[in-house]
Amino acid sequence: MEFQIKDVTVYFPYDNIYPEQYSYMVELKHALDAKGHALLEIPTGIGKTIALLSLITSYALSKPSNPIKLLYCTRTVHEMEKTLARFVHQYQLLHLGSAARILALGLSSNKNLCIDPAVAFAENRDSVDAGCRKLTVSWVRALSIENPNIPTCPFFENYE
């Protein structure tokens, strides 16, 4: 579905749009036009993710000389993966094509990314973060050059 919000053609992946989604997009466009920040709230189950992604990507495509950045935070890794998959497969590839060239990147925590078995299997996120810092902080790494008995993260040290 395609429709206009002022000077932007919005590419929406579904045949119908809820009035709340449309209002959300209009308010988001106002924030983008003002080059400001936006904190918008919409009820659960209305489709805020697809509304946000549809408007942001459509806006970016309509104003290529005015690049924008979107920082989209989720509460869980599952939500992040679902959002990225929805964006890349359901929206960008099917409706915009490869010419859109919009980069989507998912970032996670040490708890989800660490591959050092001495750290990764700690019982909670804080323990993983502390263990990672203890092995990778710059002053510990500097000390380990003089004293090879000071442990460091072999994965961090050997990353190229």
CSV table of C-alpha atoms in Angstrom, one decimal:
chain,number,residue,atom,x,y,z
A,1,MET,CA,0.0,0.0,0.0
A,2,GLU,CA,1.3,3.5,-0.8
A,3,PHE,CA,-0.1,6.8,0.6
A,4,GLN,CA,1.1,10.3,1.1
A,5,ILE,CA,1.9,12.1,4.4
A,6,LYS,CA,2.5,15.6,3.1
A,7,ASP,CA,5.7,15.4,0.8
A,8,VAL,CA,6.5,11.7,1.7
A,9,THR,CA,5.2,8.7,-0.2
A,10,VAL,CA,4.9,6.0,2.5
A,11,TYR,CA,5.4,2.4,1.5
A,12,PHE,CA,3.3,0.3,3.9
A,13,PRO,CA,3.5,-3.5,3.6
A,14,TYR,CA,-0.1,-4.3,4.3
A,15,ASP,CA,-3.4,-3.5,2.5
A,16,ASN,CA,-4.9,-1.8,5.5
A,17,ILE,CA,-3.6,0.6,8.1
A,18,TYR,CA,-5.1,1.3,11.5
A,19,PRO,CA,-6.0,5.0,12.3
A,20,GLU,CA,-3.6,4.8,15.3
A,21,GLN,CA,-0.7,3.8,13.0
A,22,TYR,CA,-1.4,6.6,10.6
A,23,SER,CA,-1.5,9.2,13.5
A,24,TYR,CA,1.7,7.7,14.8
A,25,MET,CA,3.4,8.2,11.4
A,26,VAL,CA,2.1,11.7,11.1
A,27,GLU,CA,3.6,12.6,14.6
A,28,LEU,CA,6.8,10.9,13.8
A,29,LYS,CA,7.1,12.8,10.5
A,30,HIS,CA,6.7,16.1,12.4
A,31,ALA,CA,9.6,15.1,14.7
A,32,LEU,CA,11.8,14.2,11.6
A,33,ASP,CA,10.9,17.4,9.8
A,34,ALA,CA,11.9,19.4,13.0
A,35,LYS,CA,15.1,17.4,13.2
A,36,GLY,CA,14.2,16.6,16.8
A,37,HIS,CA,13.6,13.6,19.0
A,38,ALA,CA,10.4,11.7,19.5
A,39,LEU,CA,9.0,9.6,22.2
A,40,LEU,CA,5.7,8.2,21.0
A,41,GLU,CA,3.4,5.8,22.7
A,42,ILE,CA,0.9,3.5,21.1
A,43,PRO,CA,-1.0,0.6,22.6
A,44,THR,CA,0.3,-3.0,22.3
A,45,GLY,CA,-0.8,-4.9,19.2
A,46,ILE,CA,-1.5,-1.9,17.0
A,47,GLY,CA,1.6,-2.4,14.8
A,48,LYS,CA,4.0,0.4,16.0
A,49,THR,CA,7.1,-1.4,14.7
A,50,ILE,CA,6.0,-1.7,11.1
A,51,ALA,CA,4.5,1.8,11.2
A,52,LEU,CA,7.8,3.2,12.5
A,53,LEU,CA,9.9,1.3,10.0
A,54,SER,CA,7.6,2.1,7.1
A,55,LEU,CA,7.7,5.8,7.8
A,56,ILE,CA,11.4,6.0,8.6
A,57,THR,CA,12.4,4.2,5.5
A,58,SER,CA,10.0,6.0,3.3
A,59,TYR,CA,11.2,9.3,4.7
A,60,ALA,CA,14.8,8.4,4.1
A,61,LEU,CA,14.1,7.4,0.5
A,62,SER,CA,12.2,10.7,-0.1
A,63,LYS,CA,15.1,12.8,1.2
A,64,PRO,CA,18.3,11.1,0.2
A,65,SER,CA,20.3,14.3,0.7
A,66,ASN,CA,19.2,14.5,4.3
A,67,PRO,CA,20.4,11.2,5.9
A,68,ILE,CA,18.7,10.1,9.2
A,69,LYS,CA,19.6,7.6,11.8
A,70,LEU,CA,17.2,5.5,13.8
A,71,LEU,CA,18.1,4.0,17.1
A,72,TYR,CA,15.4,1.4,17.8
A,73,CYS,CA,15.6,-0.3,21.2
A,74,THR,CA,13.9,-3.5,22.3
A,75,ARG,CA,13.6,-5.1,25.6
A,76,THR,CA,14.8,-8.6,24.6
A,77,VAL,CA,17.1,-10.2,22.0
A,78,HIS,CA,14.1,-12.1,20.6
A,79,GLU,CA,12.3,-8.8,19.9
A,80,MET,CA,15.4,-7.4,18.3
A,81,GLU,CA,15.8,-10.4,16.0
A,82,LYS,CA,12.1,-10.4,15.1
A,83,THR,CA,12.2,-6.7,14.2
A,84,LEU,CA,15.3,-7.1,12.1
A,85,ALA,CA,13.9,-10.1,10.3
A,86,ARG,CA,10.6,-8.2,9.7
A,87,PHE,CA,12.4,-5.2,8.4
A,88,VAL,CA,14.8,-7.0,6.1
A,89,HIS,CA,12.6,-9.7,4.7
A,90,GLN,CA,9.0,-8.5,5.0
A,91,TYR,CA,9.5,-4.9,4.3
A,92,GLN,CA,12.8,-3.8,2.7
A,93,LEU,CA,13.3,-6.7,0.3
A,94,LEU,CA,9.6,-7.3,-0.7
A,95,HIS,CA,8.5,-3.7,-0.9
A,96,LEU,CA,11.5,-1.5,-1.5
A,97,GLY,CA,13.9,-3.8,-3.3
A,98,SER,CA,17.7,-3.8,-3.0
A,99,ALA,CA,18.0,-0.3,-4.3
A,100,ALA,CA,16.9,1.1,-0.9
A,101,ARG,CA,20.3,0.3,0.6
A,102,ILE,CA,19.2,0.9,4.2
A,103,LEU,CA,21.5,-0.6,6.8
A,104,ALA,CA,19.9,-2.4,9.8
A,105,LEU,CA,22.2,-3.6,12.5
A,106,GLY,CA,21.3,-5.5,15.7
A,107,LEU,CA,23.5,-4.9,18.8
A,108,SER,CA,23.3,-7.1,21.9
A,109,SER,CA,25.1,-7.4,25.2
A,110,ASN,CA,28.2,-9.4,26.3
A,111,LYS,CA,25.9,-12.0,27.7
A,112,ASN,CA,24.6,-12.8,24.2
A,113,LEU,CA,27.8,-12.3,22.3
A,114,CYS,CA,30.7,-13.5,24.4
A,115,ILE,CA,32.4,-16.7,23.2
A,116,ASP,CA,35.0,-17.0,25.9
A,117,PRO,CA,33.8,-20.1,27.9
A,118,ALA,CA,35.5,-18.7,31.1
A,119,VAL,CA,33.1,-15.8,31.0
A,120,ALA,CA,30.1,-16.6,28.8
A,121,PHE,CA,28.6,-19.2,31.1
A,122,ALA,CA,28.4,-17.0,34.2
A,123,GLU,CA,25.0,-17.2,35.8
A,124,ASN,CA,23.8,-13.6,35.0
A,125,ARG,CA,24.4,-10.7,32.7
A,126,ASP,CA,26.2,-8.6,35.4
A,127,SER,CA,28.7,-11.4,36.0
A,128,VAL,CA,29.3,-11.8,32.3
A,129,ASP,CA,29.8,-8.0,31.9
A,130,ALA,CA,32.2,-7.9,34.9
A,131,GLY,CA,34.2,-10.9,33.7
A,132,CYS,CA,34.5,-9.4,30.2
A,133,ARG,CA,35.7,-6.0,31.6
A,134,LYS,CA,38.2,-7.8,33.9
A,135,LEU,CA,39.8,-9.4,30.8
A,136,THR,CA,39.6,-6.6,28.3
A,137,VAL,CA,40.0,-3.3,30.1
A,138,SER,CA,43.1,-1.4,28.8
A,139,TRP,CA,45.1,-1.2,32.0
A,140,VAL,CA,44.8,-5.0,32.6
A,141,ARG,CA,45.9,-5.6,29.0
A,142,ALA,CA,48.9,-3.3,29.5
A,143,LEU,CA,49.9,-5.1,32.7
A,144,SER,CA,49.6,-8.5,31.0
A,145,ILE,CA,52.3,-7.4,28.5
A,146,GLU,CA,54.8,-7.2,31.4
A,147,ASN,CA,53.3,-10.2,33.3
A,148,PRO,CA,52.0,-13.0,31.2
A,149,ASN,CA,50.3,-14.6,34.2
A,150,ILE,CA,47.6,-11.8,34.2
A,151,PRO,CA,44.7,-13.3,32.3
A,152,THR,CA,43.2,-11.6,29.3
A,153,CYS,CA,40.6,-12.6,26.8
A,154,PRO,CA,42.2,-14.6,24.0
A,155,PHE,CA,39.4,-13.8,21.6
A,156,PHE,CA,39.7,-10.1,22.2
A,157,GLU,CA,43.5,-10.1,21.9
A,158,ASN,CA,43.5,-12.2,18.7
A,159,TYR,CA,40.7,-10.4,16.9
A,160,GLU,CA,41.8,-9.0,13.5
